[in-house]
Short mmCIF file of C-alpha atoms in Angstrom, two decimals:
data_model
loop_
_atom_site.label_atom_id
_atom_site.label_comp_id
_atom_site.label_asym_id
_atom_site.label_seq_id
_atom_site.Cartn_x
_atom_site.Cartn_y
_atom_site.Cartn_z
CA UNK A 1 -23.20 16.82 -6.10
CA UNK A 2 -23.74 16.09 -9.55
CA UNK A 3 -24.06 14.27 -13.16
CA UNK A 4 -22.48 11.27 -11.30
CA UNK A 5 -24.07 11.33 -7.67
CA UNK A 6 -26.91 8.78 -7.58
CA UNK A 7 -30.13 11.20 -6.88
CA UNK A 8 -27.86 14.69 -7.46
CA UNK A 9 -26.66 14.65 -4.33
CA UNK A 10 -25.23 12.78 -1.10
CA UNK A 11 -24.24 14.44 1.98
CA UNK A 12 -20.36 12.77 2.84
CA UNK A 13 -20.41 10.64 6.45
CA UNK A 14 -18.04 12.79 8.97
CA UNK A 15 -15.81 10.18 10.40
CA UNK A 16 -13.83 12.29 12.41
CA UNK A 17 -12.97 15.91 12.82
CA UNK A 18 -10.65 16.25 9.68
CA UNK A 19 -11.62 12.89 7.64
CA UNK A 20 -15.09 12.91 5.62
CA UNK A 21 -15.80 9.89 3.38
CA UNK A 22 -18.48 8.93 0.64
CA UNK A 23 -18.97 5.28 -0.20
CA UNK A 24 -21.32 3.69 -2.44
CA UNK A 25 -22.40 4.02 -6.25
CA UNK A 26 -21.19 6.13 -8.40
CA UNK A 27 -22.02 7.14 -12.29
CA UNK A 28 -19.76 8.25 -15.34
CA UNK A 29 -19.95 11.72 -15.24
CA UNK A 30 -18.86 14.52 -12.88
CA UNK A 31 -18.94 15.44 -9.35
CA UNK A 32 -18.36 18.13 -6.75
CA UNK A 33 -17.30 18.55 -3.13
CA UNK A 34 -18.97 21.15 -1.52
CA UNK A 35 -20.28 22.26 1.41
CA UNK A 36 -23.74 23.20 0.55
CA UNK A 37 -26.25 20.74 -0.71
CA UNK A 38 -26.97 23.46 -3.65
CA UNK A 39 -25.74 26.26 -5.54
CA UNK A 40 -25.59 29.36 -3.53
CA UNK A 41 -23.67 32.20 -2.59
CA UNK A 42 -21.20 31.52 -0.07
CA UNK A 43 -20.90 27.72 -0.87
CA UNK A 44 -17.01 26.71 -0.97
CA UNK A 45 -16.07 23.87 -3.27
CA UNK A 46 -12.86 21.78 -3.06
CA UNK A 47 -11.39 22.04 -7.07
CA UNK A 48 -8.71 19.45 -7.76
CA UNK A 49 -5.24 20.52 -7.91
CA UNK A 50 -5.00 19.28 -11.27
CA UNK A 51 -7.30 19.53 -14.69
CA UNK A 52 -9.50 16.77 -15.05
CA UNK A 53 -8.67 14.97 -11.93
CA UNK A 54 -10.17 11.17 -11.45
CA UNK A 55 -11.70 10.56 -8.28
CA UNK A 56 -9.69 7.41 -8.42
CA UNK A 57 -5.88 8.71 -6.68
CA UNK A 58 -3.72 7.65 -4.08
CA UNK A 59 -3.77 11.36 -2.83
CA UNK A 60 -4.43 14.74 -4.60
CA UNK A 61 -4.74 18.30 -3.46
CA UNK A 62 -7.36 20.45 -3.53
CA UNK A 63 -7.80 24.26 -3.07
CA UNK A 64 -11.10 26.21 -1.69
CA UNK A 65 -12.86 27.80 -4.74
CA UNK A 66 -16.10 29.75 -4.94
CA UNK A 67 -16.09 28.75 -8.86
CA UNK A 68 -17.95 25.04 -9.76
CA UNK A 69 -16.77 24.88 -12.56
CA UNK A 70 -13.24 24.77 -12.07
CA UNK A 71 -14.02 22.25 -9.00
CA UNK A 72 -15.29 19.13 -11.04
CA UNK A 73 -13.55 15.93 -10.24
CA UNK A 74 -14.15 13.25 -13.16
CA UNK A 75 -16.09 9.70 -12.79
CA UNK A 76 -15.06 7.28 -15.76
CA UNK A 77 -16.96 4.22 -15.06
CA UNK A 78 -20.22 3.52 -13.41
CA UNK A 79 -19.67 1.07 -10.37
CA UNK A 80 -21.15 0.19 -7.10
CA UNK A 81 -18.11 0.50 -4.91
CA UNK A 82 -16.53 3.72 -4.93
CA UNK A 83 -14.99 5.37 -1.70
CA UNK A 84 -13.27 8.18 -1.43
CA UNK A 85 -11.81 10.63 1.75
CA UNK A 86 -11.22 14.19 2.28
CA UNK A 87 -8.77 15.04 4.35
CA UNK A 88 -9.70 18.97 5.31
CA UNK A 89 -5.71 19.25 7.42
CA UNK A 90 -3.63 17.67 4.81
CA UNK A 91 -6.44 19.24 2.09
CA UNK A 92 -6.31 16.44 0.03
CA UNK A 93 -8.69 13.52 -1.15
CA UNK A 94 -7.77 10.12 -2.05
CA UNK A 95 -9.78 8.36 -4.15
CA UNK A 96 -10.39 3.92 -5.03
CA UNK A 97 -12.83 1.97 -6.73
CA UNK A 98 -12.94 -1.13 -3.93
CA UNK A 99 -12.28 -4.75 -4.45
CA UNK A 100 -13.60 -7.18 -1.89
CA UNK A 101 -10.63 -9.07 -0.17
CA UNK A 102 -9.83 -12.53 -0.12
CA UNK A 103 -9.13 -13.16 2.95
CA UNK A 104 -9.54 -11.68 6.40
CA UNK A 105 -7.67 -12.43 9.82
CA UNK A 106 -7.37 -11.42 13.45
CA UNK A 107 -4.36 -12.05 16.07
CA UNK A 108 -2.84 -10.42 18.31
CA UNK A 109 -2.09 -10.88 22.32
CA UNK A 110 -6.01 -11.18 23.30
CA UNK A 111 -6.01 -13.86 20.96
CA UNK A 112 -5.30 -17.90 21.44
CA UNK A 113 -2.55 -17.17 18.72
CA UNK A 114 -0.61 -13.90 20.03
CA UNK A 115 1.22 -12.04 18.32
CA UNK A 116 3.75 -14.52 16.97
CA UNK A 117 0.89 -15.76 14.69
CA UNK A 118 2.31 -15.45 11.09
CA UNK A 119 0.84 -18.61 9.23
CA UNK A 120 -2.06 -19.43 11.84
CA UNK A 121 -3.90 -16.88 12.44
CA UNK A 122 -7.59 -16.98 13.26
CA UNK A 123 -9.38 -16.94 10.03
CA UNK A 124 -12.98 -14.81 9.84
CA UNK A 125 -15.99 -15.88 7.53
CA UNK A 126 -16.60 -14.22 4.45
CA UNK A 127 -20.70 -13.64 3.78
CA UNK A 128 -22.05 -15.41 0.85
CA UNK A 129 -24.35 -12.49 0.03
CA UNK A 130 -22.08 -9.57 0.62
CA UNK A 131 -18.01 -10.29 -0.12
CA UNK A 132 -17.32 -7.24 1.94
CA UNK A 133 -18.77 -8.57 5.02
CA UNK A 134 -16.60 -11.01 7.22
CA UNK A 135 -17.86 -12.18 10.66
CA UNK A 136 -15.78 -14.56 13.66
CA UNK A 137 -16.71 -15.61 16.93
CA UNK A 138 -14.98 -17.27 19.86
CA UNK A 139 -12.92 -16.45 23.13
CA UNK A 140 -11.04 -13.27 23.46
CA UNK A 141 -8.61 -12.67 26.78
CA UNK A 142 -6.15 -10.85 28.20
CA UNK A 143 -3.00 -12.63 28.21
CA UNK A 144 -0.50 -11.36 30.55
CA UNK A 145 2.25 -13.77 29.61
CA UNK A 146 2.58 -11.73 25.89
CA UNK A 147 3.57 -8.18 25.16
CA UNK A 148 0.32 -5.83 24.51
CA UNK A 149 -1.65 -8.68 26.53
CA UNK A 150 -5.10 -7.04 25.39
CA UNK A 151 -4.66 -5.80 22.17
CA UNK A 152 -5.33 -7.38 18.33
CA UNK A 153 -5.93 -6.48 14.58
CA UNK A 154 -7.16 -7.43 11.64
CA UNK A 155 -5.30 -9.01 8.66
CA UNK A 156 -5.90 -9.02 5.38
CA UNK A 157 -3.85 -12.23 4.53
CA UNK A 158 -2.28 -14.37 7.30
CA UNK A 159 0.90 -12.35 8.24
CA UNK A 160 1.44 -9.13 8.99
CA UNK A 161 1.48 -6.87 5.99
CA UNK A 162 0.53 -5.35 3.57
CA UNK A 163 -2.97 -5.01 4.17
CA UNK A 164 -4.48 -4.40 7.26
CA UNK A 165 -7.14 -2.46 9.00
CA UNK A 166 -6.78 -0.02 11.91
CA UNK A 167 -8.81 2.01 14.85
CA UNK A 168 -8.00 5.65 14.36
CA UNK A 169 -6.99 5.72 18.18
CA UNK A 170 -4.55 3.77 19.97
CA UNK A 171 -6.03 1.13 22.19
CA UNK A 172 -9.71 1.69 21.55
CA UNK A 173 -12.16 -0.52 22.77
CA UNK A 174 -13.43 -2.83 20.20
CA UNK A 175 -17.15 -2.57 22.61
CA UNK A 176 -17.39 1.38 21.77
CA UNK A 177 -16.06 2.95 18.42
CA UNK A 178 -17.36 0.79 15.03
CA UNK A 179 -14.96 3.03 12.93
CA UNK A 180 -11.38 2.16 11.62
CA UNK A 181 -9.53 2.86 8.43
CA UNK A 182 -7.66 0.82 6.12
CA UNK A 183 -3.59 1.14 6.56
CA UNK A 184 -2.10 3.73 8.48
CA UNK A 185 -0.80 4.04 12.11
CA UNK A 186 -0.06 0.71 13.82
CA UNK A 187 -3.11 1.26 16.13
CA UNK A 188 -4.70 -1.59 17.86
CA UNK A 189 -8.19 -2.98 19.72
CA UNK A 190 -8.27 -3.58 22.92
CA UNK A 191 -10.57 -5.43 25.75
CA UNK A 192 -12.35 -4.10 28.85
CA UNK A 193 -13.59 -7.21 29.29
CA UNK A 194 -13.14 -11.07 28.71
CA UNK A 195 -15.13 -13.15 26.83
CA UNK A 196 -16.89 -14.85 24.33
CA UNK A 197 -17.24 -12.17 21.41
CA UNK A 198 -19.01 -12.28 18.07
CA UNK A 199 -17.49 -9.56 15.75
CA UNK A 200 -18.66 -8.56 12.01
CA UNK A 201 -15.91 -6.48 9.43
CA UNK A 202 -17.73 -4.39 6.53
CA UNK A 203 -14.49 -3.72 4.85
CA UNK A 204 -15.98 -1.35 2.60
CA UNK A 205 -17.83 1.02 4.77
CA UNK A 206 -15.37 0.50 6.99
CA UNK A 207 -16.94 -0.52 10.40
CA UNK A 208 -16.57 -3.09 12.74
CA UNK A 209 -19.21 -3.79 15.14
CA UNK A 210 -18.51 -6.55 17.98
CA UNK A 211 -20.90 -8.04 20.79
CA UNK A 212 -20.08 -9.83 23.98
CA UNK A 213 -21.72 -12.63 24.02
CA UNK A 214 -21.05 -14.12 27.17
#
């Protein structure tokens, strides 16, 4: 909530038990995480560790206050493309203003390239109406020949770091879980099934939705 939530106030999408995000416009002003919509008694807010805190941080603590006024995290600059996490184990949000990438890849062993794909892998299509947006189609197999026969990733440059993108579990089917987060564990898709697959990347709200087409 607050002088710099479009409309007052946005409820925060729960990606998974300890991880809620918010992405989308934001205004110069303030805002606070709460968890009630409004005012009340009862209502906990998450205050930054520090005075003044940006909502732009690699990582900052928060404590559990009953006082919003002391929990007001600080918007400099309107933009379209905020996202920021809460982390309710580690109790800590981390904070960016996005930038669309450049480029956008996939390899791996379920792919014609494998995993030995550094300077060739396959390339995905960037949309001409939203940069965030990257779409591929074509054959994906198992390949018992290679380690992790099933498995892939995304890229965000053709080798192996530093960006990438991951599933939040090990080995989850690309068919059933659209979510995946930018960096952390090494975690990788994996097929069920063989075949012709179209697949779209929003980088930004962080979802990947893929079809089998045949």
């Amino acid at each position: 909530t607050g002088t710099a939530v479009p409309g007052g106030a946005q409820k925060l999408i729960k990606v998974s038990d300890n991880d809620f995000k918010y992405a989308g416009r934001l205004q110069a002003g303030e805002l606070r995480i709460s968890t009630a919509k409004k005012v009340r008694k009862g209502a906990c807010y998450l205050a930054p560790s520090l005075a003044d805190a940006n909502i732009v941080n690699k990582g900052l603590g928060y404590n559990e206050s009953a006082d919003a006024k002391q929990a007001a995290w600080q918007v400099v600059v309107t933009e379209d493309r905020y996202r920021f996490h809460i982390d309710t184990e580690k109790k800590e949000v981390r904070g960016e203003l996005f930038q669309p990438w450049g480029e956008l890849f996939l390899a791996g062993g379920a792919t014609e390239v494998g995993w030995k794909a550094e300077g060739h892998m396959l390339l995905m299509q960037q949309s001409i109406e939203n940069p965030c947006i990257w779409t591929w189609e074509g054959e994906l197999k198992r390949h018992p020949e290679v380690e992790e026969p099933a498995s892939f990733k995304f890229q965000g440059q053709d080798r192996w770091n530093p960006k990438s993108i991951h599933p939040y579990a090990a080995d989850t089917d690309i068919l059933k879980d659209k979510r995946f987060r930018t960096g952390g564990p090494d975690n990788k898709w994996t097929l069920s099934k063989d075949g012709r697959y179209r697949i779209k990347v929003d980088l930004f709200n962080e979802t990947v939705e893929a079809q089998l087409v045949k």
